[in-house]
Structures are given as C-alpha cells and as structure tokens.
Amino acid sequence: MDCLFCKIIAGEIPSSKVYEDDKVYAFRDINPQAPVHVLVVPKEHIAGADSITAENSSAVAAVFEAIPKIADLEGLTNGYRVITNCGEDGCQSVRHLHFHLVGGKKLPESMA
Ligand code: DGP
C-alpha cells in the first residue's frame, strides 16, 4: 500500500518520533501550526474518520489512551486541542487516520 504514514510508522521515511506503543505512533508535524504539533496515528491503516468501524475502533481507543501520555511528555499542562480532518471538505491531505495534537499556546476559539 502506498501510504505515507504507513511508511513513516515502518521507519522507511524518517520522522521525529515523540511516542510509540504497540498500536500507536506519534511524531512531529512537518509543518507545525503551534509550538506543539504532534500527529498521533494508529499503526493499523485506517483511511480516515469516515472509515472507523466496530472492527477497527480499538485502534482509535488506543490513540485516545495515548494522547494524555503524549500531552504530559510535551508539557501541555494547560490544555490542548485534538483535531482530525476528514475527506475533501475536511481538507484531509493524508488518507491514514491521524489526530493533530496541538498546544503550547492559547489557541483561537474558532474551529471553522
Ligand atoms: P491533514 O491535512 O489533516 O491530512 O494533515 C496531514 C499533516 O501531515 C499535515 O499537517 C502535514 C503533515 N505531513 C505531511 N507529510 C509529512 C511528512 O512527511 N512528515 C511529517 N512529519 N509530517 C507530514
């Protein structure tokens, strides 16, 4: 499968890793939008939020179990935002489900 994030998870493309466990890989976004901008990715290839099912949702649960640990590692003691873009209207550019963990500053109230 020709998937950028699968290649990053496999170590075929270098990344700045901040966290890894058996189900989750997290690395710094190449184009950070905030002082902390980490992409939190299930190792299982799921195309996007529109492809989450009862069969694969444990991978999503693992991501959300990892997020507080990553936030601690990154020193996000005053809150943060978790975002997933989905599909064309959501401006998803990589079709491997990922969650942007952003923080390290007061974020704008607007989300859209
Ligand atoms: P989205 O637009 O929601 O699909 O987010 C994709 C993000 O992936 C975007 O913020 C930039 C980031 N990105 C794209 N290519 C690479 C890469 O090769 N390495 C890293 N670290 N991030 C990448």
CSV table of N, CA and C and ligand atoms in Angstrom, one decimal:
chain,number,residue,atom,x,y,z
A,1,MET,N,0.9,-1.2,0.0
A,1,MET,CA,0.0,0.0,0.0
A,1,MET,C,0.9,1.3,0.0
A,2,ASP,N,0.6,2.2,-0.9
A,2,ASP,CA,1.4,3.4,-1.0
A,2,ASP,C,0.9,4.5,0.0
A,3,CYS,N,1.2,4.3,1.2
A,3,CYS,CA,0.7,5.3,2.2
A,3,CYS,C,1.8,5.9,3.0
A,4,LEU,N,1.9,7.2,2.9
A,4,LEU,CA,3.0,8.0,3.6
A,4,LEU,C,3.1,7.6,5.1
A,5,PHE,N,2.0,7.6,5.8
A,5,PHE,CA,2.1,7.4,7.2
A,5,PHE,C,2.5,6.0,7.5
A,6,CYS,N,2.0,5.0,6.7
A,6,CYS,CA,2.4,3.6,6.9
A,6,CYS,C,4.0,3.5,6.8
A,7,LYS,N,4.5,4.3,5.8
A,7,LYS,CA,6.0,4.3,5.6
A,7,LYS,C,6.7,4.9,6.8
A,8,ILE,N,6.1,6.0,7.3
A,8,ILE,CA,6.7,6.6,8.5
A,8,ILE,C,6.7,5.7,9.7
A,9,ILE,N,5.6,5.0,9.9
A,9,ILE,CA,5.4,4.0,11.0
A,9,ILE,C,6.5,2.9,10.8
A,10,ALA,N,6.7,2.5,9.6
A,10,ALA,CA,7.6,1.4,9.3
A,10,ALA,C,9.1,1.8,9.4
A,11,GLY,N,9.3,3.1,9.5
A,11,GLY,CA,10.7,3.7,9.5
A,11,GLY,C,11.3,3.8,8.2
A,12,GLU,N,10.5,3.7,7.1
A,12,GLU,CA,11.0,3.8,5.7
A,12,GLU,C,11.2,5.2,5.4
A,13,ILE,N,10.5,6.1,6.0
A,13,ILE,CA,10.6,7.6,5.9
A,13,ILE,C,10.9,8.1,7.3
A,14,PRO,N,11.9,8.9,7.4
A,14,PRO,CA,12.3,9.4,8.8
A,14,PRO,C,11.2,10.4,9.3
A,15,SER,N,11.1,10.3,10.7
A,15,SER,CA,10.2,11.2,11.4
A,15,SER,C,10.8,11.6,12.7
A,16,SER,N,10.3,12.6,13.3
A,16,SER,CA,10.7,13.0,14.7
A,16,SER,C,9.7,12.4,15.6
A,17,LYS,N,10.0,11.2,16.1
A,17,LYS,CA,9.1,10.4,16.9
A,17,LYS,C,9.0,11.0,18.3
A,18,VAL,N,7.8,11.1,18.9
A,18,VAL,CA,7.7,11.5,20.3
A,18,VAL,C,7.1,10.4,21.2
A,19,TYR,N,6.5,9.4,20.5
A,19,TYR,CA,5.8,8.4,21.3
A,19,TYR,C,5.5,7.2,20.4
A,20,GLU,N,5.7,6.0,21.0
A,20,GLU,CA,5.3,4.8,20.3
A,20,GLU,C,4.9,3.7,21.3
A,21,ASP,N,3.8,3.0,20.9
A,21,ASP,CA,3.5,1.7,21.6
A,21,ASP,C,3.1,0.7,20.6
A,22,ASP,N,2.5,-0.4,21.0
A,22,ASP,CA,2.2,-1.4,20.0
A,22,ASP,C,1.1,-1.0,19.0
A,23,LYS,N,0.3,-0.1,19.4
A,23,LYS,CA,-0.8,0.3,18.5
A,23,LYS,C,-0.7,1.7,17.9
A,24,VAL,N,0.2,2.5,18.5
A,24,VAL,CA,0.1,4.0,18.2
A,24,VAL,C,1.5,4.5,17.9
A,25,TYR,N,1.6,5.4,16.9
A,25,TYR,CA,2.9,6.1,16.6
A,25,TYR,C,2.6,7.6,16.6
A,26,ALA,N,3.5,8.4,17.2
A,26,ALA,CA,3.2,9.8,17.2
A,26,ALA,C,4.5,10.5,16.9
A,27,PHE,N,4.4,11.5,16.0
A,27,PHE,CA,5.6,12.2,15.5
A,27,PHE,C,5.3,13.7,15.2
A,28,ARG,N,6.3,14.5,15.2
A,28,ARG,CA,6.1,16.0,15.0
A,28,ARG,C,5.6,16.2,13.5
A,29,ASP,N,4.6,17.1,13.4
A,29,ASP,CA,4.1,17.5,12.1
A,29,ASP,C,5.2,18.3,11.4
A,30,ILE,N,5.4,18.1,10.1
A,30,ILE,CA,6.4,18.7,9.3
A,30,ILE,C,6.2,20.2,9.2
A,31,ASN,N,4.9,20.6,9.4
A,31,ASN,CA,4.5,22.0,9.2
A,31,ASN,C,3.7,22.5,10.4
A,32,PRO,N,4.4,22.7,11.5
A,32,PRO,CA,3.7,22.9,12.8
A,32,PRO,C,2.9,24.2,12.8
A,33,GLN,N,1.7,24.1,13.3
A,33,GLN,CA,0.8,25.2,13.4
A,33,GLN,C,0.7,25.8,14.8
A,34,ALA,N,1.5,25.2,15.7
A,34,ALA,CA,1.5,25.7,17.1
A,34,ALA,C,2.9,25.2,17.7
A,35,PRO,N,3.2,25.8,18.9
A,35,PRO,CA,4.5,25.4,19.5
A,35,PRO,C,4.6,23.8,19.6
A,36,VAL,N,3.5,23.2,20.0
A,36,VAL,CA,3.5,21.7,20.0
A,36,VAL,C,2.5,21.3,18.9
A,37,HIS,N,2.9,20.5,18.0
A,37,HIS,CA,2.0,20.0,16.9
A,37,HIS,C,2.5,18.6,16.6
A,38,VAL,N,1.8,17.6,17.2
A,38,VAL,CA,2.2,16.2,17.1
A,38,VAL,C,1.1,15.5,16.3
A,39,LEU,N,1.4,14.6,15.4
A,39,LEU,CA,0.4,13.7,14.7
A,39,LEU,C,0.4,12.4,15.5
A,40,VAL,N,-0.8,12.0,15.9
A,40,VAL,CA,-1.0,10.8,16.7
A,40,VAL,C,-1.7,9.8,15.7
A,41,VAL,N,-1.1,8.7,15.5
A,41,VAL,CA,-1.6,7.8,14.3
A,41,VAL,C,-1.7,6.4,14.8
A,42,PRO,N,-2.8,5.8,14.5
A,42,PRO,CA,-2.9,4.3,14.7
A,42,PRO,C,-2.0,3.6,13.8
A,43,LYS,N,-1.3,2.6,14.3
A,43,LYS,CA,-0.4,1.8,13.4
A,43,LYS,C,-1.2,1.1,12.3
A,44,GLU,N,-2.4,0.6,12.7
A,44,GLU,CA,-3.3,0.0,11.7
A,44,GLU,C,-3.7,1.0,10.7
A,45,HIS,N,-3.7,0.6,9.4
A,45,HIS,CA,-4.1,1.6,8.4
A,45,HIS,C,-5.6,1.7,8.4
A,46,ILE,N,-6.1,2.9,8.7
A,46,ILE,CA,-7.5,3.3,8.6
A,46,ILE,C,-7.5,4.5,7.8
A,47,ALA,N,-8.3,4.6,6.8
A,47,ALA,CA,-8.1,5.8,5.9
A,47,ALA,C,-8.5,7.1,6.5
A,48,GLY,N,-9.5,7.1,7.3
A,48,GLY,CA,-9.9,8.4,8.0
A,48,GLY,C,-11.0,8.1,8.9
A,49,ALA,N,-11.6,9.2,9.5
A,49,ALA,CA,-12.6,9.1,10.5
A,49,ALA,C,-13.9,8.5,9.8
A,50,ASP,N,-14.0,8.6,8.5
A,50,ASP,CA,-15.1,8.0,7.8
A,50,ASP,C,-14.9,6.5,7.6
A,51,SER,N,-13.8,5.9,8.1
A,51,SER,CA,-13.6,4.5,7.9
A,51,SER,C,-13.5,3.8,9.2
A,52,ILE,N,-13.9,4.4,10.3
A,52,ILE,CA,-13.9,3.8,11.6
A,52,ILE,C,-15.1,2.9,11.7
A,53,THR,N,-14.8,1.7,12.2
A,53,THR,CA,-15.9,0.7,12.3
A,53,THR,C,-15.8,0.0,13.7
A,54,ALA,N,-16.8,-0.9,14.0
A,54,ALA,CA,-16.7,-1.6,15.2
A,54,ALA,C,-15.5,-2.6,15.2
A,55,GLU,N,-15.1,-2.9,14.0
A,55,GLU,CA,-13.9,-3.9,13.9
A,55,GLU,C,-12.6,-3.2,14.2
A,56,ASN,N,-12.5,-1.9,13.8
A,56,ASN,CA,-11.1,-1.3,14.0
A,56,ASN,C,-11.1,-0.2,15.1
A,57,SER,N,-12.2,0.0,15.8
A,57,SER,CA,-12.3,1.2,16.7
A,57,SER,C,-11.3,1.0,17.9
A,58,SER,N,-10.9,-0.2,18.2
A,58,SER,CA,-9.9,-0.3,19.3
A,58,SER,C,-8.6,0.4,19.0
A,59,ALA,N,-8.3,0.5,17.7
A,59,ALA,CA,-7.1,1.3,17.3
A,59,ALA,C,-7.3,2.8,17.7
A,60,VAL,N,-8.5,3.2,17.5
A,60,VAL,CA,-8.8,4.6,17.8
A,60,VAL,C,-8.8,4.8,19.3
A,61,ALA,N,-9.4,3.9,20.0
A,61,ALA,CA,-9.3,4.0,21.5
A,61,ALA,C,-7.9,4.0,22.0
A,62,ALA,N,-7.0,3.3,21.4
A,62,ALA,CA,-5.6,3.3,21.7
A,62,ALA,C,-5.0,4.6,21.5
A,63,VAL,N,-5.3,5.3,20.4
A,63,VAL,CA,-4.9,6.7,20.2
A,63,VAL,C,-5.3,7.6,21.3
A,64,PHE,N,-6.5,7.5,21.7
A,64,PHE,CA,-7.0,8.4,22.8
A,64,PHE,C,-6.5,8.0,24.2
A,65,GLU,N,-6.1,6.8,24.3
A,65,GLU,CA,-5.4,6.4,25.6
A,65,GLU,C,-4.0,7.0,25.6
A,66,ALA,N,-3.4,7.1,24.4
A,66,ALA,CA,-2.0,7.6,24.3
A,66,ALA,C,-2.0,9.1,24.4
A,67,ILE,N,-3.0,9.8,24.0
A,67,ILE,CA,-2.9,11.3,23.9
A,67,ILE,C,-2.6,11.9,25.3
A,68,PRO,N,-3.2,11.6,26.4
A,68,PRO,CA,-2.8,12.2,27.6
A,68,PRO,C,-1.4,12.0,28.0
A,69,LYS,N,-0.8,10.8,27.6
A,69,LYS,CA,0.6,10.5,27.9
A,69,LYS,C,1.5,11.4,27.1
A,70,ILE,N,1.1,11.6,25.8
A,70,ILE,CA,1.9,12.4,24.9
A,70,ILE,C,1.8,13.9,25.4
A,71,ALA,N,0.6,14.3,25.8
A,71,ALA,CA,0.5,15.7,26.3
A,71,ALA,C,1.4,15.9,27.5
A,72,ASP,N,1.4,14.9,28.4
A,72,ASP,CA,2.3,15.0,29.5
A,72,ASP,C,3.8,15.1,29.1
A,73,LEU,N,4.2,14.2,28.1
A,73,LEU,CA,5.6,14.3,27.6
A,73,LEU,C,5.9,15.6,27.0
A,74,GLU,N,4.9,16.3,26.4
A,74,GLU,CA,5.1,17.5,25.7
A,74,GLU,C,4.9,18.7,26.6
A,75,GLY,N,4.6,18.5,27.9
A,75,GLY,CA,4.4,19.6,28.8
A,75,GLY,C,3.1,20.4,28.6
A,76,LEU,N,2.1,19.8,28.1
A,76,LEU,CA,0.9,20.5,27.8
A,76,LEU,C,0.0,20.5,29.1
A,77,THR,N,0.4,21.2,30.1
A,77,THR,CA,-0.3,21.2,31.4
A,77,THR,C,-1.5,22.1,31.4
A,78,ASN,N,-1.7,22.9,30.4
A,78,ASN,CA,-2.8,23.9,30.5
A,78,ASN,C,-3.9,23.6,29.4
A,79,GLY,N,-3.9,22.4,28.9
A,79,GLY,CA,-4.9,22.1,27.8
A,79,GLY,C,-4.3,22.0,26.5
A,80,TYR,N,-5.1,21.5,25.5
A,80,TYR,CA,-4.6,21.3,24.2
A,80,TYR,C,-5.9,21.1,23.3
A,81,ARG,N,-5.6,20.9,22.0
A,81,ARG,CA,-6.7,20.6,21.1
A,81,ARG,C,-6.3,19.3,20.3
A,82,VAL,N,-7.3,18.5,20.0
A,82,VAL,CA,-7.2,17.3,19.2
A,82,VAL,C,-8.1,17.4,18.0
A,83,ILE,N,-7.5,17.3,16.8
A,83,ILE,CA,-8.3,17.6,15.6
A,83,ILE,C,-8.1,16.4,14.6
A,84,THR,N,-9.1,16.0,13.9
A,84,THR,CA,-8.9,15.1,12.8
A,84,THR,C,-9.6,15.7,11.6
A,85,ASN,N,-8.9,15.9,10.5
A,85,ASN,CA,-9.6,16.3,9.3
A,85,ASN,C,-10.0,15.1,8.5
A,86,CYS,N,-11.2,15.2,7.8
A,86,CYS,CA,-11.7,14.0,7.1
A,86,CYS,C,-12.2,14.4,5.8
A,87,GLY,N,-11.6,13.7,4.8
A,87,GLY,CA,-12.2,13.8,3.4
A,87,GLY,C,-11.9,15.2,2.8
A,88,GLU,N,-12.5,15.4,1.6
A,88,GLU,CA,-12.3,16.6,0.8
A,88,GLU,C,-12.7,17.8,1.5
A,89,ASP,N,-13.9,17.9,2.1
A,89,ASP,CA,-14.3,19.1,2.7
A,89,ASP,C,-13.5,19.4,4.0
A,90,GLY,N,-13.1,18.3,4.7
A,90,GLY,CA,-12.3,18.5,5.9
A,90,GLY,C,-10.8,18.8,5.6
A,91,CYS,N,-10.4,18.8,4.3
A,91,CYS,CA,-9.0,19.1,3.9
A,91,CYS,C,-8.1,18.1,4.5
A,92,GLN,N,-8.5,16.8,4.4
A,92,GLN,CA,-7.6,15.7,4.8
A,92,GLN,C,-6.6,15.5,3.7
A,93,SER,N,-5.3,15.7,3.9
A,93,SER,CA,-4.3,15.5,2.8
A,93,SER,C,-3.6,14.2,2.9
A,94,VAL,N,-3.7,13.5,4.0
A,94,VAL,CA,-3.1,12.1,4.1
A,94,VAL,C,-4.1,11.2,4.5
A,95,ARG,N,-4.4,10.2,3.7
A,95,ARG,CA,-5.5,9.3,3.9
A,95,ARG,C,-5.1,8.1,4.8
A,96,HIS,N,-4.5,8.4,5.9
A,96,HIS,CA,-4.3,7.5,7.0
A,96,HIS,C,-4.7,8.2,8.3
A,97,LEU,N,-5.7,7.7,8.9
A,97,LEU,CA,-6.3,8.4,10.1
A,97,LEU,C,-5.2,8.9,11.0
A,98,HIS,N,-5.3,10.2,11.3
A,98,HIS,CA,-4.4,10.8,12.3
A,98,HIS,C,-5.0,11.9,13.0
A,99,PHE,N,-4.5,12.2,14.2
A,99,PHE,CA,-5.1,13.2,15.1
A,99,PHE,C,-4.0,14.2,15.3
A,100,HIS,N,-4.3,15.5,15.0
A,100,HIS,CA,-3.4,16.6,15.3
A,100,HIS,C,-3.5,16.9,16.8
A,101,LEU,N,-2.4,16.8,17.6
A,101,LEU,CA,-2.4,17.3,18.9
A,101,LEU,C,-1.7,18.6,19.0
A,102,VAL,N,-2.4,19.7,19.2
A,102,VAL,CA,-1.8,21.0,19.1
A,102,VAL,C,-2.0,21.7,20.4
A,103,GLY,N,-0.9,22.5,20.8
A,103,GLY,CA,-1.0,23.3,22.0
A,103,GLY,C,0.3,24.0,22.2
A,104,GLY,N,0.5,24.4,23.5
A,104,GLY,CA,1.7,25.2,23.8
A,104,GLY,C,1.4,26.7,23.7
A,105,LYS,N,0.2,27.0,23.4
A,105,LYS,CA,-0.2,28.5,23.4
A,105,LYS,C,-1.7,28.5,23.5
A,106,LYS,N,-2.3,29.7,23.8
A,106,LYS,CA,-3.7,29.8,23.8
A,106,LYS,C,-4.2,29.7,22.3
A,107,LEU,N,-5.0,28.8,22.0
A,107,LEU,CA,-5.5,28.5,20.7
A,107,LEU,C,-6.7,29.4,20.3
A,108,PRO,N,-6.9,29.8,19.0
A,108,PRO,CA,-8.0,30.5,18.7
A,108,PRO,C,-9.3,29.8,19.0
A,109,GLU,N,-10.4,30.5,19.3
A,109,GLU,CA,-11.7,29.9,19.6
A,109,GLU,C,-12.3,29.3,18.4
A,110,SER,N,-12.1,29.9,17.2
A,110,SER,CA,-12.7,29.4,16.0
A,110,SER,C,-12.2,28.1,15.5
A,111,MET,N,-13.0,27.2,15.1
A,111,MET,CA,-12.6,25.9,14.6
A,111,MET,C,-12.9,25.8,13.1
A,112,ALA,N,-13.7,26.7,12.6
A,112,ALA,CA,-14.1,26.5,11.2
A,112,ALA,C,-14.4,27.9,10.5
B,1,DGP,P1,-4.1,16.6,7.2
B,1,DGP,O1,-4.1,17.8,6.3
B,1,DGP,O2,-5.1,16.7,8.3
B,1,DGP,O3,-4.3,15.3,6.4
B,1,DGP,O4,-2.7,16.5,7.9
B,1,DGP,C1,-1.6,16.0,7.3
B,1,DGP,C2,-0.4,16.5,8.1
B,1,DGP,O5,0.7,15.7,7.8
B,1,DGP,C3,0.0,18.0,7.7
B,1,DGP,O6,-0.2,18.8,8.8
B,1,DGP,C4,1.4,17.9,7.3
B,1,DGP,C5,1.9,16.5,7.8
B,1,DGP,N1,2.8,15.9,6.9
B,1,DGP,C6,2.7,15.6,5.6
B,1,DGP,N2,3.8,15.0,5.2
B,1,DGP,C7,4.6,14.8,6.3
B,1,DGP,C8,5.8,14.1,6.4
B,1,DGP,O7,6.5,13.6,5.5
B,1,DGP,N3,6.4,14.1,7.7
B,1,DGP,C9,5.7,14.7,8.7
B,1,DGP,N4,6.3,14.7,9.9
B,1,DGP,N5,4.5,15.3,8.6
B,1,DGP,C10,4.0,15.3,7.4
